[in-house]
Amino acid sequence: MTDLWAALALVAVIEGLMLFAFPGVWRRAAEQMLSMPLGQLRVVGGVVMAAGLIALYLVRG
């Protein structure tokens, strides 16, 4: 359970770092996502989730 909280905290740090370091890029990306159809957003979310699961599998063995 500690690993889960550590992973969630790391996600928050990375998200915050992007907002802090590149606010304009983050805003443009958010605007582009708002204009995407829901189906396309689901596909992107599924691909990112699958990539994360594969990376987790490779890192954790």
mmCIF file of C-alpha atoms in Angstrom:
data_model
loop_
_atom_site.group_PDB
_atom_site.id
_atom_site.type_symbol
_atom_site.label_atom_id
_atom_site.label_comp_id
_atom_site.label_asym_id
_atom_site.label_seq_id
_atom_site.Cartn_x
_atom_site.Cartn_y
_atom_site.Cartn_z
ATOM 1 C CA MET A 1 0.000 0.000 0.000
ATOM 2 C CA THR A 2 2.944 2.287 0.679
ATOM 3 C CA ASP A 3 4.101 1.845 -2.922
ATOM 4 C CA LEU A 4 0.699 2.976 -4.185
ATOM 5 C CA TRP A 5 0.826 6.176 -2.123
ATOM 6 C CA ALA A 6 4.405 6.792 -3.241
ATOM 7 C CA ALA A 7 3.376 6.374 -6.887
ATOM 8 C CA LEU A 8 0.428 8.750 -6.492
ATOM 9 C CA ALA A 9 2.664 11.296 -4.795
ATOM 10 C CA LEU A 10 5.159 11.029 -7.656
ATOM 11 C CA VAL A 11 2.361 11.643 -10.169
ATOM 12 C CA ALA A 12 1.388 14.781 -8.241
ATOM 13 C CA VAL A 13 5.006 15.977 -8.231
ATOM 14 C CA ILE A 14 5.363 15.447 -11.991
ATOM 15 C CA GLU A 15 2.037 17.139 -12.754
ATOM 16 C CA GLY A 16 2.954 20.064 -10.522
ATOM 17 C CA LEU A 17 6.387 20.332 -12.106
ATOM 18 C CA MET A 18 4.840 20.557 -15.578
ATOM 19 C CA LEU A 19 2.443 23.275 -14.458
ATOM 20 C CA PHE A 20 5.260 25.153 -12.725
ATOM 21 C CA ALA A 21 7.871 24.870 -15.470
ATOM 22 C CA PHE A 22 5.732 24.950 -18.627
ATOM 23 C CA PRO A 23 2.343 26.551 -17.889
ATOM 24 C CA GLY A 24 1.783 27.686 -21.486
ATOM 25 C CA VAL A 25 2.484 24.252 -22.931
ATOM 26 C CA TRP A 26 0.211 22.648 -20.345
ATOM 27 C CA ARG A 27 -2.592 25.118 -21.130
ATOM 28 C CA ARG A 28 -2.323 24.501 -24.893
ATOM 29 C CA ALA A 29 -2.410 20.750 -24.315
ATOM 30 C CA ALA A 30 -5.501 21.097 -22.118
ATOM 31 C CA GLU A 31 -7.205 23.262 -24.757
ATOM 32 C CA GLN A 32 -6.444 20.662 -27.419
ATOM 33 C CA MET A 33 -7.882 17.924 -25.231
ATOM 34 C CA LEU A 34 -11.069 19.934 -24.725
ATOM 35 C CA SER A 35 -11.573 20.081 -28.480
ATOM 36 C CA MET A 36 -11.042 16.325 -28.996
ATOM 37 C CA PRO A 37 -14.048 14.002 -29.313
ATOM 38 C CA LEU A 38 -14.686 11.772 -26.284
ATOM 39 C CA GLY A 39 -13.916 8.606 -28.217
ATOM 40 C CA GLN A 40 -10.496 9.893 -29.195
ATOM 41 C CA LEU A 41 -9.776 10.906 -25.599
ATOM 42 C CA ARG A 42 -10.679 7.381 -24.467
ATOM 43 C CA VAL A 43 -8.294 5.893 -27.024
ATOM 44 C CA VAL A 44 -5.478 8.197 -25.894
ATOM 45 C CA GLY A 45 -6.230 7.369 -22.266
ATOM 46 C CA GLY A 46 -6.208 3.643 -23.024
ATOM 47 C CA VAL A 47 -2.882 3.873 -24.846
ATOM 48 C CA VAL A 48 -1.302 5.851 -21.995
ATOM 49 C CA MET A 49 -2.699 3.408 -19.448
ATOM 50 C CA ALA A 50 -1.384 0.400 -21.417
ATOM 51 C CA ALA A 51 2.029 2.022 -21.764
ATOM 52 C CA GLY A 52 2.087 2.648 -18.024
ATOM 53 C CA LEU A 53 1.147 -0.945 -17.256
ATOM 54 C CA ILE A 54 3.858 -2.259 -19.587
ATOM 55 C CA ALA A 55 6.418 0.077 -18.018
ATOM 56 C CA LEU A 56 5.344 -1.011 -14.548
ATOM 57 C CA TYR A 57 5.649 -4.665 -15.531
ATOM 58 C CA LEU A 58 9.136 -4.092 -16.951
ATOM 59 C CA VAL A 59 10.311 -2.117 -13.930
ATOM 60 C CA ARG A 60 8.790 -4.329 -11.238
ATOM 61 C CA GLY A 61 9.471 -7.620 -13.022
#
